[in-house]
Amino acid sequence: MSEQTIAETELAQDEEQSSHVSVQVLTFLLDDEVYGVDIRQIQEVLEYRKVTRVPRSQPFLLGVINLRGKVVPVLDLRRLFDMTLAEITVNTCIVIIDILLDGEKVSIGILTDAVREVVELPVSEISAPPRIGSRVNNRFINGMGKHEGDFIVILDVQKVMADEEFNAMLDVVSDEALADEEGDSSDNSGHD
Amino acid sequence: MIAPLETFQIEAREHLVNLEAALLELEEQPEESEAIDTAFRAIHTIKGAAGMFGFQQLTDFAHHLETALDKLRQGKLDVSKTFIEIFLDAGDLMAEMLEDTEFSAGQTISSEKLLERLYQIAPEDDPRKSLIQAPEVQGEPASEEAIYRVRFKPDRDSFKNGFDAMPVLRELTSLGTAEVICKHENLPAFNQLEPQASYLSWELLLVTEASKDTLMDAFMFVADEWQIQVDEIDIHDTDEDADKLGELLVARGNVAKQALDEALGEKPAIGSLLKEQGVVQEEEVKAALKEQQLTRKVKAKKQAGKSQATVRVPAEKLDSLMNLVGELVIVQARLNQVSDAVNNDDIEGIAEELELLTTQMRDETFGIRMMPIGSTFGRFRRLVRDLSSELGKSIQLDTQGADTELDKVVLDKLADPLIHLIRNSIDHGIEPTEDRLALGKTPTGNILLSASHADSQVVITIKDDGRGLNKDKIKAKAIEKQLITSKDQLTDEQIHQLIFEPGFSTAAKVSDISGRGVGMDVVKRSIMELGGKLSIDSAVGEGTELTIRLPMTLAIIEGLMVAVGTEYYVLPLNNVEECIELTQSNTHAKTRRRIVELRGQQIPYLSLREWFEVPGDEPPIQQVVITHSGSERFGFCVDEVVGQYQTVIKRLGKLYEGVSGFSGATILGDGSVAMILDPVALIDSVSSSEFGENTTQPIRMQS
């Protein structure tokens, strides 16, 4: 218990310190734009491997892969952000990100067109997400950085996962099934 | 590592469970002295441990209980219903008290109220003494005084672990007249001093009437970690002076000469006392030494035996062990594949041998997680007791197969559904005593809770001899609730199953215990989540029997691997009946369910290719895997049946919680992932999307 609290405080301190200096961001390409994720969230980068699809799930959930014995879901950001779909190429990578989901640490893969590099961005040069003009919903963006002439959209995957709309989409399937069931048994109001 | 405080709480809770079991046993057999002992031990241990961790109020409370129990043990009190009731309540209160060291006023009041009740039946006589004159001392002449030399040295981490020396010293000094010497020769230089470590040791000379065992009791919770030595100094042999004793002590290497001089010099009282009474001849000491050696040996043996008996392991460690074994099983499957392919005798031999070991290891590991179901029976007994007295019914709970083992995870999740079902039997099933007598039944209702193994399943039944299910009433109710229409032709079993529908409740009155109709559907769902099945059998006037069938473990299943296009799926083998070739398909049906004929019987089947929208064309010959769930049979049409496959179930995680039809995923020999199908859920989701008007799901899938 106490260890965890210590770890958390350290993390918080880390965040505080780095926010005064700079952030290291792994950059990757998605539909010809440069995106970045804080490397502290990133567990590893995998070459594309066969993703086993889970039939009848949301399209942006690409499927699952085997990561050293763990079954890890892979997100297709192009579908999530309504971009045009692309073929899998030799450059396609799966970036494994650790996030907290309902207090539980889970790994999630995100499909990227290509992984570029780790860049260090001074915090002072990261600007707030633009109100308009971004293809990705503002809610999922931590900020915009600039590196060697490229704009980097810094994503917050944790925010994506915590997003209500996103979760509502996940629940759609089960809700429908439930609604159907109720309709089936000629609407009883017994769900109290 | 688990924090000591947590360990204490866990252990104390276990003791409370033992206490409850003992009390319930006592209620049935008041003469059972073993049960009294168990109860006494539980309270005594909690009291002592609570003291060490600063749960002062709990200690005081437990002390009073202990006193009363002791009277019971000595036969000064009789077991009465009130007595058992008070103690059951006390157990509940202690469980509450365990949660925090700061006691709420409410707890204080309820503890005082309980004690008041207790003293009405067991008048308190001299509260403090009764503890000290614990039964061990009984029978010994009170005037018999002895001198003990008690030496103890806490282990280095003692303070860090929350064990202070002060409570021990306090307890020891309360037993008689004591001289305490604190030894600090191990204290390092100041700059090397670790503030949290314990460097000190103590020596006590204790004049007391208490027995050695009582002294040792003070060390009950640190006996394993601390260096402890308690010797009785023989005071009956006179004629020797303190110097001789000093020599002896020094010779025995127990005490540095200086420490002895210190003791003698600074504490003239004890020195002169020893001198006056004279101390210990050499032979006596030798004898004592031998005796001591012997007892040490015996003790060491005992302790060795103790540590062999049980080891407390955090559940996460077991989980990760399970995962590793799961990995091993997968690697084993891969090795088998490779060895089949290369056709090399040596490799084949190794693969076979490894397979043998892997299987053994898997079984052993699973065995570790298995817990006897009897560990939960205790609380059901309490439930029956409390509820039946509340409702004024007389009910007897019998249990069978307490040693039937189940995966701990399953067992934990099973407790609530079982409680619900038993409550239901008590509330709705068993009639009040008068009604029973009028019906010519025994006045006491009977509930039988039994567990047994059948094949790879665990079967749990709850059987009562109550009024049974009234089919007409259920039907009427179901029609009223619009669960069925009056035209529906239902079999008895289907009617019985109606009580598991959401929103169904047959009891005319809503009681505290059950009858809100929220219970049974939840029960059914949670049992289905465990991969189990719930069936019901009932005869009006004779009783109801509920049967729960559960898989023994949730982690590994035997599966049948099938292929559809380039995708692989696994069906749980215990659902599979047979596989047949699809010769003619009923293409007229508009629904996704189609019909295949098997030995004259028409069985609906689902095309996985279609439902899962697998790309590609159907092969000329398809296979149908016939599965069953209860008495219902249905088929799954696949391209190819690959073969039997032992699978480790991996959870899909939160992102896929909304997707039904899969019980998880597994990792194949080549490292890729295959989905494990849940046939029942799959069929349910198909039929619900057929009847629901908005089948938006497939449309969205195509986008």
Short mmCIF file of C-alpha atoms in Angstrom, two decimals, chain B residues 248-637:
data_model
loop_
_atom_site.label_atom_id
_atom_site.label_comp_id
_atom_site.label_asym_id
_atom_site.label_seq_id
_atom_site.Cartn_x
_atom_site.Cartn_y
_atom_site.Cartn_z
CA LEU B 248 26.94 -21.36 36.88
CA LEU B 249 25.34 -18.77 34.76
CA VAL B 250 28.65 -17.68 33.35
CA ALA B 251 29.70 -21.25 32.78
CA ARG B 252 26.50 -21.88 30.96
CA GLY B 253 27.33 -18.95 28.77
CA ASN B 254 23.95 -17.50 29.35
CA VAL B 255 25.04 -14.32 30.95
CA ALA B 256 28.15 -12.25 30.79
CA LYS B 257 29.82 -12.07 34.15
CA GLN B 258 29.47 -8.35 34.10
CA ALA B 259 25.75 -8.52 33.54
CA LEU B 260 25.37 -10.77 36.51
CA ASP B 261 27.44 -8.49 38.72
CA GLU B 262 25.31 -5.66 37.52
CA ALA B 263 22.19 -7.53 38.42
CA LEU B 264 23.51 -8.46 41.80
CA GLY B 265 25.07 -5.13 42.50
CA GLU B 266 22.33 -2.83 41.40
CA LYS B 267 19.43 -4.86 42.47
CA PRO B 268 20.10 -5.95 45.97
CA ALA B 269 16.53 -7.05 46.43
CA ILE B 270 16.70 -9.87 43.95
CA GLY B 271 20.27 -10.71 44.91
CA SER B 272 19.42 -11.10 48.52
CA LEU B 273 16.30 -12.97 47.68
CA LEU B 274 18.30 -15.47 45.71
CA LYS B 275 20.83 -15.69 48.48
CA GLU B 276 18.19 -16.14 51.10
CA GLN B 277 16.48 -18.93 49.36
CA GLY B 278 19.63 -20.39 47.95
CA VAL B 279 19.98 -21.41 44.39
CA VAL B 280 20.57 -24.38 42.24
CA GLN B 281 23.07 -27.17 42.49
CA GLU B 282 25.33 -28.02 39.63
CA GLU B 283 23.59 -31.35 39.02
CA GLU B 284 20.29 -29.62 39.06
CA VAL B 285 21.47 -27.19 36.46
CA LYS B 286 22.80 -29.99 34.32
CA ALA B 287 19.46 -31.69 34.59
CA ALA B 288 17.77 -28.45 33.79
CA LEU B 289 20.06 -28.01 30.83
CA LYS B 290 19.22 -31.45 29.56
CA GLU B 291 15.60 -30.85 30.09
CA GLN B 292 15.91 -27.58 28.35
CA GLN B 293 17.70 -29.18 25.43
CA LEU B 294 14.98 -31.74 25.25
CA THR B 295 12.21 -29.20 25.31
CA ARG B 296 14.03 -27.19 22.71
CA LYS B 297 14.26 -30.21 20.50
CA VAL B 298 10.60 -30.93 20.98
CA LYS B 299 9.77 -27.33 20.34
CA ALA B 300 11.90 -27.19 17.23
CA LYS B 301 10.19 -30.31 15.98
CA LYS B 302 6.82 -28.83 16.71
CA GLN B 303 7.68 -25.65 14.93
CA ALA B 304 9.04 -27.51 11.94
CA GLY B 305 5.80 -29.44 11.80
CA LYS B 306 3.85 -26.24 12.09
CA SER B 307 5.59 -24.52 9.22
CA GLN B 308 5.07 -27.57 7.06
CA ALA B 309 1.39 -27.62 7.73
CA THR B 310 0.51 -24.33 6.06
CA VAL B 311 2.26 -21.54 4.26
CA ARG B 312 0.50 -18.30 3.64
CA VAL B 313 1.03 -17.12 0.08
CA PRO B 314 -0.41 -13.97 -1.48
CA ALA B 315 -3.01 -14.74 -4.14
CA GLU B 316 -1.11 -12.73 -6.78
CA LYS B 317 1.83 -15.08 -6.51
CA LEU B 318 -0.44 -18.01 -7.20
CA ASP B 319 -1.95 -16.17 -10.13
CA SER B 320 1.42 -15.52 -11.68
CA LEU B 321 2.41 -19.13 -11.09
CA MET B 322 -0.76 -20.13 -12.87
CA ASN B 323 0.08 -17.87 -15.77
CA LEU B 324 3.53 -19.34 -16.05
CA VAL B 325 2.16 -22.86 -16.07
CA GLY B 326 -0.28 -21.72 -18.72
CA GLU B 327 2.64 -20.48 -20.81
CA LEU B 328 4.36 -23.78 -20.28
CA VAL B 329 1.32 -25.65 -21.54
CA ILE B 330 1.34 -23.50 -24.66
CA VAL B 331 5.04 -24.02 -25.29
CA GLN B 332 4.47 -27.71 -24.78
CA ALA B 333 1.79 -27.68 -27.48
CA ARG B 334 4.23 -25.91 -29.81
CA LEU B 335 6.94 -28.41 -29.12
CA ASN B 336 4.57 -31.22 -29.92
CA GLN B 337 3.72 -29.59 -33.21
CA VAL B 338 7.38 -29.21 -34.10
CA SER B 339 8.31 -32.70 -33.05
CA ASP B 340 5.51 -34.10 -35.17
CA ALA B 341 6.83 -32.13 -38.12
CA VAL B 342 10.53 -33.00 -37.89
CA ASN B 343 9.98 -36.67 -37.24
CA ASN B 344 13.00 -37.14 -35.02
CA ASP B 345 12.86 -39.90 -32.41
CA ASP B 346 15.05 -38.07 -29.93
CA ILE B 347 12.98 -34.92 -30.00
CA GLU B 348 9.81 -36.95 -29.83
CA GLY B 349 11.06 -38.68 -26.71
CA ILE B 350 11.89 -35.39 -25.05
CA ALA B 351 8.57 -33.90 -26.06
CA GLU B 352 6.71 -36.82 -24.56
CA GLU B 353 8.63 -36.69 -21.33
CA LEU B 354 8.14 -32.97 -21.08
CA GLU B 355 4.47 -33.39 -21.73
CA LEU B 356 4.21 -35.78 -18.84
CA LEU B 357 5.94 -33.33 -16.54
CA THR B 358 3.93 -30.40 -17.79
CA THR B 359 0.67 -32.19 -17.16
CA GLN B 360 1.79 -33.14 -13.69
CA MET B 361 2.92 -29.65 -12.94
CA ARG B 362 -0.30 -28.20 -14.24
CA ASP B 363 -2.35 -30.50 -12.06
CA GLU B 364 -0.25 -29.69 -9.01
CA THR B 365 -0.51 -25.97 -9.57
CA PHE B 366 -4.23 -26.17 -10.01
CA GLY B 367 -4.39 -28.24 -6.88
CA ILE B 368 -2.85 -25.38 -4.92
CA ARG B 369 -5.71 -23.09 -5.84
CA MET B 370 -8.31 -25.63 -4.93
CA MET B 371 -10.19 -24.98 -1.73
CA PRO B 372 -12.68 -27.23 -0.01
CA ILE B 373 -16.16 -25.83 -0.37
CA GLY B 374 -16.71 -26.58 3.30
CA SER B 375 -14.84 -23.39 4.14
CA THR B 376 -17.93 -21.45 3.11
CA PHE B 377 -20.45 -23.75 4.78
CA GLY B 378 -19.94 -22.08 8.13
CA ARG B 379 -21.49 -18.84 7.07
CA PHE B 380 -24.49 -20.60 5.56
CA ARG B 381 -25.11 -22.27 8.87
CA ARG B 382 -25.10 -18.89 10.51
CA LEU B 383 -27.43 -17.54 7.85
CA VAL B 384 -29.93 -20.34 8.37
CA ARG B 385 -29.78 -19.93 12.10
CA ASP B 386 -30.32 -16.17 12.06
CA LEU B 387 -33.01 -16.12 9.40
CA SER B 388 -35.01 -19.01 10.75
CA SER B 389 -35.19 -17.48 14.20
CA GLU B 390 -36.12 -14.16 12.66
CA LEU B 391 -38.95 -15.73 10.71
CA GLY B 392 -40.01 -18.01 13.53
CA LYS B 393 -39.39 -21.11 11.47
CA SER B 394 -37.53 -24.13 12.63
CA ILE B 395 -34.94 -25.11 10.06
CA GLN B 396 -32.08 -27.51 10.08
CA LEU B 397 -29.23 -27.16 7.58
CA ASP B 398 -27.37 -30.32 6.68
CA THR B 399 -24.26 -30.31 4.58
CA GLN B 400 -22.58 -32.98 2.54
CA GLY B 401 -19.32 -33.11 0.66
CA ALA B 402 -17.63 -30.30 2.54
CA ASP B 403 -14.28 -31.50 1.24
CA THR B 404 -15.25 -31.10 -2.41
CA GLU B 405 -12.65 -28.85 -3.93
CA LEU B 406 -13.16 -25.86 -6.16
CA ASP B 407 -10.96 -23.19 -7.62
CA LYS B 408 -10.70 -20.43 -5.05
CA VAL B 409 -11.78 -17.81 -7.56
CA VAL B 410 -14.92 -19.78 -8.34
CA LEU B 411 -15.56 -20.37 -4.68
CA ASP B 412 -15.35 -16.68 -3.86
CA LYS B 413 -17.79 -15.77 -6.57
CA LEU B 414 -20.12 -18.60 -5.66
CA ALA B 415 -20.76 -17.53 -2.08
CA ASP B 416 -23.26 -14.78 -2.89
CA PRO B 417 -25.43 -16.79 -5.26
CA LEU B 418 -25.54 -19.63 -2.74
CA ILE B 419 -26.59 -17.27 0.01
CA HIS B 420 -29.38 -16.01 -2.21
CA LEU B 421 -30.61 -19.48 -2.99
CA ILE B 422 -30.54 -20.59 0.63
CA ARG B 423 -32.36 -17.43 1.67
CA ASN B 424 -34.97 -18.20 -0.89
CA SER B 425 -35.44 -21.70 0.44
CA ILE B 426 -35.83 -20.34 3.95
CA ASP B 427 -38.17 -17.55 3.01
CA HIS B 428 -40.30 -19.13 0.30
CA GLY B 429 -39.63 -22.83 0.55
CA ILE B 430 -39.91 -23.98 4.12
CA GLU B 431 -43.32 -23.49 5.70
CA PRO B 432 -43.89 -22.17 9.22
CA THR B 433 -43.99 -24.88 11.87
CA GLU B 434 -47.80 -24.88 12.24
CA ASP B 435 -48.30 -25.30 8.51
CA ARG B 436 -45.84 -28.15 8.45
CA LEU B 437 -47.57 -29.94 11.27
CA ALA B 438 -50.91 -29.46 9.56
CA LEU B 439 -49.45 -31.05 6.45
CA GLY B 440 -48.15 -33.98 8.43
CA LYS B 441 -44.54 -33.03 7.91
CA THR B 442 -41.82 -32.95 10.54
CA PRO B 443 -41.96 -29.68 12.48
CA THR B 444 -38.39 -28.86 11.56
CA GLY B 445 -37.74 -28.00 7.96
CA ASN B 446 -34.69 -29.39 6.31
CA ILE B 447 -32.28 -27.84 3.88
CA LEU B 448 -29.61 -30.05 2.41
CA LEU B 449 -26.58 -28.39 0.91
CA SER B 450 -24.37 -30.86 -0.84
CA ALA B 451 -21.40 -30.73 -3.14
CA SER B 452 -19.76 -33.44 -5.20
CA HIS B 453 -17.59 -34.04 -8.22
CA ALA B 454 -19.04 -35.40 -11.42
CA ASP B 455 -16.78 -35.74 -14.45
CA SER B 456 -14.84 -32.52 -14.66
CA GLN B 457 -17.62 -30.63 -12.99
CA VAL B 458 -18.60 -29.74 -9.50
CA VAL B 459 -22.25 -30.28 -8.70
CA ILE B 460 -23.79 -28.32 -5.87
CA THR B 461 -27.37 -28.95 -4.82
CA ILE B 462 -29.63 -27.10 -2.45
CA LYS B 463 -32.61 -29.20 -1.52
CA ASP B 464 -35.39 -28.25 0.81
CA ASP B 465 -38.47 -30.16 1.95
CA GLY B 466 -40.69 -27.12 1.80
CA ARG B 467 -43.79 -26.34 -0.17
CA GLY B 468 -42.21 -26.58 -3.59
CA LEU B 469 -42.85 -24.39 -6.58
CA ASN B 470 -46.45 -23.73 -7.51
CA LYS B 471 -46.52 -23.99 -11.28
CA ASP B 472 -49.94 -22.37 -11.72
CA LYS B 473 -48.95 -19.46 -9.57
CA ILE B 474 -45.72 -19.00 -11.48
CA LYS B 475 -47.52 -19.16 -14.77
CA ALA B 476 -50.15 -16.68 -13.70
CA LYS B 477 -47.50 -14.35 -12.45
CA ALA B 478 -45.45 -14.68 -15.61
CA ILE B 479 -48.48 -13.85 -17.71
CA GLU B 480 -49.25 -10.90 -15.47
CA LYS B 481 -45.68 -9.70 -15.87
CA GLN B 482 -45.95 -10.36 -19.58
CA LEU B 483 -43.03 -12.73 -19.54
CA ILE B 484 -45.14 -15.29 -21.39
CA THR B 485 -48.56 -15.28 -23.00
CA SER B 486 -51.40 -17.53 -21.91
CA LYS B 487 -51.06 -19.41 -25.19
CA ASP B 488 -47.50 -20.49 -24.57
CA GLN B 489 -47.07 -24.22 -24.04
CA LEU B 490 -44.35 -24.67 -21.49
CA THR B 491 -42.77 -27.76 -20.01
CA ASP B 492 -42.46 -28.01 -16.25
CA GLU B 493 -38.81 -27.14 -16.43
CA GLN B 494 -39.48 -24.09 -18.55
CA ILE B 495 -42.05 -22.93 -16.03
CA HIS B 496 -39.61 -23.42 -13.18
CA GLN B 497 -36.96 -21.52 -15.08
CA LEU B 498 -39.31 -18.52 -15.22
CA ILE B 499 -38.41 -17.64 -11.65
CA PHE B 500 -34.96 -16.70 -12.90
CA GLU B 501 -36.39 -14.07 -15.24
CA PRO B 502 -35.60 -10.48 -14.32
CA GLY B 503 -38.44 -8.82 -12.48
CA PHE B 504 -40.11 -12.04 -11.44
CA SER B 505 -41.18 -12.44 -7.85
CA THR B 506 -43.81 -14.81 -6.53
CA ALA B 507 -43.98 -13.87 -2.90
CA ALA B 508 -47.08 -11.81 -2.23
CA LYS B 509 -45.31 -9.75 0.36
CA VAL B 510 -41.92 -8.16 -0.03
CA SER B 511 -39.84 -9.17 2.94
CA ASP B 512 -36.46 -8.13 4.16
CA ILE B 513 -34.98 -11.39 3.16
CA SER B 514 -36.08 -12.03 -0.34
CA GLY B 515 -39.01 -11.42 -2.58
CA ARG B 516 -38.00 -8.31 -4.42
CA GLY B 517 -37.40 -10.39 -7.49
CA VAL B 518 -33.94 -8.99 -7.94
CA GLY B 519 -32.27 -12.04 -6.55
CA MET B 520 -32.87 -14.97 -8.80
CA ASP B 521 -31.94 -13.48 -12.15
CA VAL B 522 -28.74 -12.13 -10.62
CA VAL B 523 -28.04 -15.58 -9.21
CA LYS B 524 -28.49 -17.18 -12.57
CA ARG B 525 -26.33 -14.63 -14.28
CA SER B 526 -23.47 -14.92 -11.84
CA ILE B 527 -23.51 -18.68 -12.12
CA MET B 528 -23.47 -18.44 -15.88
CA GLU B 529 -20.55 -16.05 -15.64
CA LEU B 530 -18.67 -18.79 -13.86
CA GLY B 531 -19.39 -21.07 -16.80
CA GLY B 532 -21.95 -22.93 -14.73
CA LYS B 533 -25.53 -23.99 -15.17
CA LEU B 534 -28.45 -23.75 -12.84
CA SER B 535 -31.35 -26.15 -13.02
CA ILE B 536 -34.38 -26.51 -10.85
CA ASP B 537 -36.59 -29.41 -9.94
CA SER B 538 -39.62 -29.14 -7.75
CA ALA B 539 -42.72 -30.98 -6.67
CA VAL B 540 -45.58 -29.18 -4.99
CA GLY B 541 -45.70 -29.98 -1.30
CA GLU B 542 -42.50 -31.98 -1.37
CA GLY B 543 -39.83 -29.42 -1.88
CA THR B 544 -37.46 -27.87 -4.34
CA GLU B 545 -34.06 -28.96 -5.54
CA LEU B 546 -31.68 -26.53 -7.18
CA THR B 547 -28.65 -27.91 -8.95
CA ILE B 548 -25.62 -25.88 -9.88
CA ARG B 549 -23.06 -27.38 -12.22
CA LEU B 550 -19.72 -25.65 -12.39
CA PRO B 551 -16.46 -26.25 -14.17
CA MET B 552 -13.71 -27.05 -11.68
CA THR B 553 -11.45 -24.32 -12.89
CA LEU B 554 -11.80 -21.22 -14.94
CA ALA B 555 -8.29 -21.14 -16.27
CA ILE B 556 -7.85 -24.15 -18.54
CA ILE B 557 -10.41 -25.91 -20.66
CA GLU B 558 -10.40 -28.74 -23.11
CA GLY B 559 -11.37 -27.30 -26.43
CA LEU B 560 -12.13 -28.26 -29.99
CA MET B 561 -10.33 -26.11 -32.52
CA VAL B 562 -12.20 -25.25 -35.69
CA ALA B 563 -11.22 -23.20 -38.73
CA VAL B 564 -13.34 -20.72 -40.65
CA GLY B 565 -11.51 -19.20 -43.60
CA THR B 566 -8.11 -18.26 -42.25
CA GLU B 567 -9.39 -17.81 -38.72
CA TYR B 568 -9.28 -20.28 -35.88
CA TYR B 569 -11.81 -20.61 -33.09
CA VAL B 570 -12.01 -22.87 -30.07
CA LEU B 571 -15.23 -24.46 -28.79
CA PRO B 572 -15.33 -25.81 -25.23
CA LEU B 573 -15.23 -29.57 -25.58
CA ASN B 574 -17.70 -30.32 -22.83
CA ASN B 575 -20.38 -28.60 -24.88
CA VAL B 576 -19.52 -30.57 -28.03
CA GLU B 577 -21.52 -33.68 -28.85
CA GLU B 578 -20.35 -34.65 -32.31
CA CYS B 579 -19.20 -33.33 -35.65
CA ILE B 580 -21.03 -34.07 -38.89
CA GLU B 581 -20.55 -33.17 -42.50
CA LEU B 582 -23.02 -30.74 -43.95
CA THR B 583 -24.63 -32.50 -46.87
CA GLN B 584 -27.71 -30.43 -47.49
CA SER B 585 -28.42 -27.03 -46.13
CA ASN B 586 -31.76 -25.46 -45.79
CA THR B 587 -31.16 -22.34 -47.82
CA HIS B 588 -34.76 -21.24 -47.70
CA ALA B 589 -34.57 -20.00 -44.14
CA LYS B 590 -34.27 -16.25 -43.94
CA THR B 591 -32.95 -16.24 -40.42
CA ARG B 592 -29.36 -16.95 -39.61
CA ARG B 593 -30.39 -20.14 -37.93
CA ARG B 594 -30.64 -23.05 -40.29
CA ILE B 595 -31.61 -26.62 -39.76
CA VAL B 596 -29.56 -29.76 -40.12
CA GLU B 597 -31.01 -33.20 -39.77
CA LEU B 598 -29.28 -35.65 -37.49
CA ARG B 599 -30.74 -39.13 -37.05
CA GLY B 600 -34.22 -37.84 -37.62
CA GLN B 601 -33.84 -34.91 -35.27
CA GLN B 602 -33.81 -31.39 -36.60
CA ILE B 603 -31.10 -29.25 -35.11
CA PRO B 604 -30.73 -25.56 -35.82
CA TYR B 605 -27.24 -24.41 -36.74
CA LEU B 606 -25.41 -21.16 -37.12
CA SER B 607 -22.96 -20.44 -39.89
CA LEU B 608 -19.94 -18.90 -38.23
CA ARG B 609 -18.68 -17.69 -41.59
CA GLU B 610 -21.82 -15.64 -42.03
CA TRP B 611 -22.26 -14.43 -38.47
CA PHE B 612 -18.61 -13.49 -38.09
CA GLU B 613 -18.48 -12.06 -41.62
CA VAL B 614 -15.42 -14.04 -42.50
CA PRO B 615 -14.15 -13.05 -45.95
CA GLY B 616 -13.80 -15.68 -48.66
CA ASP B 617 -15.93 -18.41 -50.15
CA GLU B 618 -17.39 -21.46 -48.48
CA PRO B 619 -15.51 -24.67 -49.11
CA PRO B 620 -17.47 -27.37 -50.94
CA ILE B 621 -17.77 -29.52 -47.83
CA GLN B 622 -18.50 -27.85 -44.52
CA GLN B 623 -18.66 -29.34 -41.06
CA VAL B 624 -21.26 -28.82 -38.38
CA VAL B 625 -20.20 -29.15 -34.77
CA ILE B 626 -23.20 -30.19 -32.69
CA THR B 627 -23.16 -28.74 -29.21
CA HIS B 628 -25.57 -28.91 -26.35
CA SER B 629 -26.51 -26.73 -23.47
CA GLY B 630 -28.81 -28.46 -21.03
CA SER B 631 -31.36 -30.27 -23.15
CA GLU B 632 -31.04 -27.83 -26.04
CA ARG B 633 -28.90 -28.75 -29.02
CA PHE B 634 -27.55 -26.59 -31.77
CA GLY B 635 -24.82 -26.70 -34.37
CA PHE B 636 -22.05 -24.42 -35.57
CA CYS B 637 -21.12 -24.60 -39.21
#
